[in-house]
Amino acid sequence: MLSSWPCSSSKVLLKFKNLLTVLRSINKCYCSESKTHISDLQLNQANAILANLIKTNNPTPAIQFFKWTHNCVSSPNIAQLIHVLLQSDMRDVASHVYDKMVIQFGKTYNFFRLFRDSLGDFGCDYSFLIENYVRIGKIDESVDIFAYMSDMGIYLSPDLVQRLMSCLVDSNSVGLLAAQYYKLCRAMRGKGFCVYEFLMNGLLRKGVIENAFHMHRQVIQRGFVPNIVTCNKILKRLCINSQIGNASSLFDVLLLVGPKPNVVTFSTLINAFCKEAKLEKAFQLYNLMMEMDLVPDLIIYSILIDGLFKAGRLKEGNELLLTALDRGLKLDVVVFSSVMDAYVGIGDVGRAVQTYDRMLNEGFLPNVISYSILIKGLCQQGRLVEACGLFGQVLIRGLEPSLLTYSSLIDGFCKSGKLRDGFSLYDNMIKRGLKPDAVVCSLLINGLCKQGLMGDALRFFFQSLRMALIPNLFIFNTLMDGCCRLKRATDTVKLFMLMGMYNIKPDVITHTVLIRGITGQGSLSSAILLFFQMLKRGSTPDVITYSAIIHGLFKGKNVSVGLQMFKLMERNGVAPDIAIYNVLLNMLIKECNLDAALKLFGQLTDRGLEPDIITYNTIICGYCSLNRLDEAVQLFEKLTCVQLKPNFITFTILIDAFCKEGRMDDAIMMFSKMLEKGPKPNVVIYSCLIDGYFKSQNMRSAFEVY
């Protein structure tokens, strides 16, 4: 056990070696005669020898002797030995000696008094004692020594004070913290360290919120009012960590006991409430500011206006904007951009343009964000010429277009079918040093897929991967959907496997795309298998997924399984939409079960659904297939009552049915209505009319139509 003690590698002086040899001989001699005599020798002489060794200020022989006789040495000499070791910068050895002393005399022994009586006021020794008290969990005793040192003006290192505070926080010793708060602050003065912030953050991090607030109250009761700037920093940290409830409670404490909240305090909490869409609470704080005669600044108005617009409360947002202007506040480009973004978000580009013009009139030049927001709105409405004009202004002013600027324009070009212009912008991005992200690439891939250019879409995708693109789920879903529509099953499977390589988990849309593609190829059993695998993986099918598989089953004339799938959907709590019912109605019509279809059609309104034009076209087609043309016409006339506009398919079904029945006058009357209400007739309509005239042997009229 003694061999495990750390010791210096310096040589032991020869005279002490001889002394130890003599002492061992004496010990051996007395051991053979009387235990009482050896005890007397150790108590009387061991302390004297150790005291003489300590006086040499060479710790090595003293520690060697202490190892041999530590059970016999008195506590004052041990304190002296620890002091010599600390003076010699042998703190580890001193800690071992201290541990031996604790074992010998017990934890309840008053080591503080021992050090004070034996050594006097040596700061280094007290620091050592505090450090070791903290180490063995004697927090109260360490605080007593700290208080004594503070009263005596003895220096204590900042690191040790910080460790002491951490222990007090960990042990939730709020009373001790409050009682010693002044002395802790004095010990850390001039060190660039805020005691209040450290203690509050520590308690809040531990989750002992009430303890933190209790300490705040006790500190103020003792006459020490923290700086509101520090309180604001703590409040902001709570808000950043999404602890808005705790932040609100801290704010209430500040209102109750101080320090008085300032504009920054209010803006911090108002911003947190607006981000959580809790506008009512945000405006309660705004009103409280007014009651406290605190004038809201530009930041607060910006936060509130942005929150109102994002919540869709545009009227209130405009009113608050006017209030800010009436109070003489000079709004900045950030506020105007926020207002523009809100209008673009609801599709009101006209108001966004008005806001843009107003910003120019107020003397503010748009930044890249302002331009990007307006470009996005114009592109959404297909106003590409104006959007390109704004993009030109960005370049003329020497501003650097952002990813949002490019992605908005590329999206506009792709949606209007101008893929060449979209890829030209893509190349311009790369030349300017911007790295296209997954959003930009997905827009171009989606544009290619919609035009059926799957080869180009796949080539661009793999080229982007080589340029370090990190693909997202939307890109894979878009590519797989395009491949499925063109019945490129092999490419679809490869893309699905590639998703796994990028650790991208398929979602409901992925499974829906695959099910639609598989059913389109007639492999109904594989589609059903994939559907139940989807359920097994914990993914919940939505109404579109059910619609895809039910449509595939009905199309494959597997009516019974399709109806069972419909019942499963209802059991799983997925509410059928009008698209599902259109599939069911179409199936019933094809099965020549018009009565069941009409019964279901009559129940749609009761089930909270409004029939769309596809629903009406399906029923009209059912009437026509059974030569019940008058009822078909009656249903056609009802379309105007439900404010639905007949489309090209509606007119085609009726005109074709009249022509097949030889009712050419009715066909021409329906054709006239089509010319009046639109849409424009195409070659299919003209072919039906010509065929009808030929069948009725009215060659002249047929050639006139031709």
PDB file of C-alpha atoms in Angstrom, residues 528-634:
ATOM      1  CA  ILE A 528     -51.008  -5.359 -53.245  1.00  0.00           C
ATOM      2  CA  LEU A 529     -47.813  -6.892 -51.805  1.00  0.00           C
ATOM      3  CA  LEU A 530     -46.086  -3.488 -51.838  1.00  0.00           C
ATOM      4  CA  PHE A 531     -49.145  -1.916 -50.200  1.00  0.00           C
ATOM      5  CA  PHE A 532     -49.080  -4.308 -47.240  1.00  0.00           C
ATOM      6  CA  GLN A 533     -45.276  -4.020 -46.953  1.00  0.00           C
ATOM      7  CA  MET A 534     -45.860  -0.292 -46.631  1.00  0.00           C
ATOM      8  CA  LEU A 535     -48.252  -0.916 -43.735  1.00  0.00           C
ATOM      9  CA  LYS A 536     -45.775  -3.307 -42.101  1.00  0.00           C
ATOM     10  CA  ARG A 537     -43.018  -0.657 -42.216  1.00  0.00           C
ATOM     11  CA  GLY A 538     -45.240   1.722 -40.257  1.00  0.00           C
ATOM     12  CA  SER A 539     -46.012   4.059 -43.169  1.00  0.00           C
ATOM     13  CA  THR A 540     -49.657   5.157 -43.238  1.00  0.00           C
ATOM     14  CA  PRO A 541     -51.242   5.230 -46.715  1.00  0.00           C
ATOM     15  CA  ASP A 542     -53.195   8.366 -47.538  1.00  0.00           C
ATOM     16  CA  VAL A 543     -56.266   8.803 -49.724  1.00  0.00           C
ATOM     17  CA  ILE A 544     -54.114   9.152 -52.870  1.00  0.00           C
ATOM     18  CA  THR A 545     -52.423   5.799 -52.172  1.00  0.00           C
ATOM     19  CA  TYR A 546     -55.788   4.080 -51.745  1.00  0.00           C
ATOM     20  CA  SER A 547     -57.091   5.810 -54.861  1.00  0.00           C
ATOM     21  CA  ALA A 548     -54.133   4.536 -56.910  1.00  0.00           C
ATOM     22  CA  ILE A 549     -54.498   0.897 -55.840  1.00  0.00           C
ATOM     23  CA  ILE A 550     -58.324   0.868 -56.025  1.00  0.00           C
ATOM     24  CA  HIS A 551     -58.196   2.416 -59.500  1.00  0.00           C
ATOM     25  CA  GLY A 552     -55.656  -0.209 -60.593  1.00  0.00           C
ATOM     26  CA  LEU A 553     -57.782  -3.050 -59.206  1.00  0.00           C
ATOM     27  CA  PHE A 554     -60.949  -1.787 -60.917  1.00  0.00           C
ATOM     28  CA  LYS A 555     -59.054  -1.235 -64.154  1.00  0.00           C
ATOM     29  CA  GLY A 556     -57.839  -4.826 -63.938  1.00  0.00           C
ATOM     30  CA  LYS A 557     -61.466  -5.940 -63.421  1.00  0.00           C
ATOM     31  CA  ASN A 558     -60.710  -7.127 -59.901  1.00  0.00           C
ATOM     32  CA  VAL A 559     -63.805  -5.434 -58.502  1.00  0.00           C
ATOM     33  CA  SER A 560     -64.256  -7.492 -55.322  1.00  0.00           C
ATOM     34  CA  VAL A 561     -60.687  -6.829 -54.101  1.00  0.00           C
ATOM     35  CA  GLY A 562     -61.074  -3.159 -54.973  1.00  0.00           C
ATOM     36  CA  LEU A 563     -64.219  -2.891 -52.852  1.00  0.00           C
ATOM     37  CA  GLN A 564     -62.468  -4.685 -49.968  1.00  0.00           C
ATOM     38  CA  MET A 565     -59.630  -2.150 -50.222  1.00  0.00           C
ATOM     39  CA  PHE A 566     -62.209   0.650 -50.074  1.00  0.00           C
ATOM     40  CA  LYS A 567     -63.674  -0.832 -46.869  1.00  0.00           C
ATOM     41  CA  LEU A 568     -60.146  -1.211 -45.424  1.00  0.00           C
ATOM     42  CA  MET A 569     -59.548   2.475 -46.091  1.00  0.00           C
ATOM     43  CA  GLU A 570     -62.682   3.421 -44.147  1.00  0.00           C
ATOM     44  CA  ARG A 571     -61.741   1.078 -41.259  1.00  0.00           C
ATOM     45  CA  ASN A 572     -58.301   2.694 -41.060  1.00  0.00           C
ATOM     46  CA  GLY A 573     -59.897   6.114 -40.634  1.00  0.00           C
ATOM     47  CA  VAL A 574     -58.895   7.501 -44.039  1.00  0.00           C
ATOM     48  CA  ALA A 575     -61.786   9.643 -45.307  1.00  0.00           C
ATOM     49  CA  PRO A 576     -62.496   8.998 -49.029  1.00  0.00           C
ATOM     50  CA  ASP A 577     -62.378  12.101 -51.192  1.00  0.00           C
ATOM     51  CA  ILE A 578     -64.267  12.847 -54.401  1.00  0.00           C
ATOM     52  CA  ALA A 579     -61.480  11.245 -56.491  1.00  0.00           C
ATOM     53  CA  ILE A 580     -62.075   7.872 -54.788  1.00  0.00           C
ATOM     54  CA  TYR A 581     -65.827   8.121 -55.378  1.00  0.00           C
ATOM     55  CA  ASN A 582     -65.193   9.020 -59.026  1.00  0.00           C
ATOM     56  CA  VAL A 583     -63.231   5.764 -59.333  1.00  0.00           C
ATOM     57  CA  LEU A 584     -66.109   3.832 -57.707  1.00  0.00           C
ATOM     58  CA  LEU A 585     -68.714   5.488 -59.937  1.00  0.00           C
ATOM     59  CA  ASN A 586     -66.647   4.751 -63.034  1.00  0.00           C
ATOM     60  CA  MET A 587     -66.372   1.094 -61.991  1.00  0.00           C
ATOM     61  CA  LEU A 588     -70.140   0.813 -61.450  1.00  0.00           C
ATOM     62  CA  ILE A 589     -70.847   2.412 -64.834  1.00  0.00           C
ATOM     63  CA  LYS A 590     -68.482  -0.007 -66.571  1.00  0.00           C
ATOM     64  CA  GLU A 591     -70.229  -2.883 -64.783  1.00  0.00           C
ATOM     65  CA  CYS A 592     -73.503  -1.522 -66.230  1.00  0.00           C
ATOM     66  CA  ASN A 593     -74.815  -0.946 -62.718  1.00  0.00           C
ATOM     67  CA  LEU A 594     -76.175   2.553 -63.279  1.00  0.00           C
ATOM     68  CA  ASP A 595     -78.741   2.327 -60.487  1.00  0.00           C
ATOM     69  CA  ALA A 596     -76.034   1.686 -57.873  1.00  0.00           C
ATOM     70  CA  ALA A 597     -73.975   4.502 -59.382  1.00  0.00           C
ATOM     71  CA  LEU A 598     -76.925   6.912 -59.181  1.00  0.00           C
ATOM     72  CA  LYS A 599     -77.589   5.882 -55.578  1.00  0.00           C
ATOM     73  CA  LEU A 600     -73.957   6.555 -54.649  1.00  0.00           C
ATOM     74  CA  PHE A 601     -74.052   9.839 -56.591  1.00  0.00           C
ATOM     75  CA  GLY A 602     -77.056  10.948 -54.556  1.00  0.00           C
ATOM     76  CA  GLN A 603     -75.243  10.178 -51.272  1.00  0.00           C
ATOM     77  CA  LEU A 604     -72.174  12.326 -51.998  1.00  0.00           C
ATOM     78  CA  THR A 605     -73.634  15.544 -50.603  1.00  0.00           C
ATOM     79  CA  ASP A 606     -74.792  13.739 -47.446  1.00  0.00           C
ATOM     80  CA  ARG A 607     -71.201  12.539 -46.957  1.00  0.00           C
ATOM     81  CA  GLY A 608     -69.915  16.121 -47.088  1.00  0.00           C
ATOM     82  CA  LEU A 609     -68.506  15.923 -50.625  1.00  0.00           C
ATOM     83  CA  GLU A 610     -69.210  18.135 -53.614  1.00  0.00           C
ATOM     84  CA  PRO A 611     -69.270  16.360 -57.011  1.00  0.00           C
ATOM     85  CA  ASP A 612     -66.755  17.790 -59.482  1.00  0.00           C
ATOM     86  CA  ILE A 613     -66.879  17.878 -63.290  1.00  0.00           C
ATOM     87  CA  ILE A 614     -65.356  14.366 -63.463  1.00  0.00           C
ATOM     88  CA  THR A 615     -68.251  13.066 -61.338  1.00  0.00           C
ATOM     89  CA  TYR A 616     -70.842  14.644 -63.639  1.00  0.00           C
ATOM     90  CA  ASN A 617     -69.041  13.436 -66.764  1.00  0.00           C
ATOM     91  CA  THR A 618     -69.020   9.879 -65.371  1.00  0.00           C
ATOM     92  CA  ILE A 619     -72.794   9.872 -64.698  1.00  0.00           C
ATOM     93  CA  ILE A 620     -73.571  11.556 -68.027  1.00  0.00           C
ATOM     94  CA  CYS A 621     -71.482   8.891 -69.744  1.00  0.00           C
ATOM     95  CA  GLY A 622     -73.445   6.228 -67.849  1.00  0.00           C
ATOM     96  CA  TYR A 623     -76.764   7.642 -69.055  1.00  0.00           C
ATOM     97  CA  CYS A 624     -75.487   7.828 -72.622  1.00  0.00           C
ATOM     98  CA  SER A 625     -74.173   4.258 -72.563  1.00  0.00           C
ATOM     99  CA  LEU A 626     -77.729   3.071 -71.796  1.00  0.00           C
ATOM    100  CA  ASN A 627     -79.301   5.450 -74.362  1.00  0.00           C
ATOM    101  CA  ARG A 628     -80.929   7.532 -71.625  1.00  0.00           C
ATOM    102  CA  LEU A 629     -79.966  10.737 -73.409  1.00  0.00           C
ATOM    103  CA  ASP A 630     -82.755  12.938 -72.085  1.00  0.00           C
ATOM    104  CA  GLU A 631     -81.655  12.243 -68.490  1.00  0.00           C
ATOM    105  CA  ALA A 632     -78.074  12.943 -69.541  1.00  0.00           C
ATOM    106  CA  VAL A 633     -79.146  16.322 -70.924  1.00  0.00           C
ATOM    107  CA  GLN A 634     -81.080  17.103 -67.732  1.00  0.00           C
TER     108      GLN A 634
END
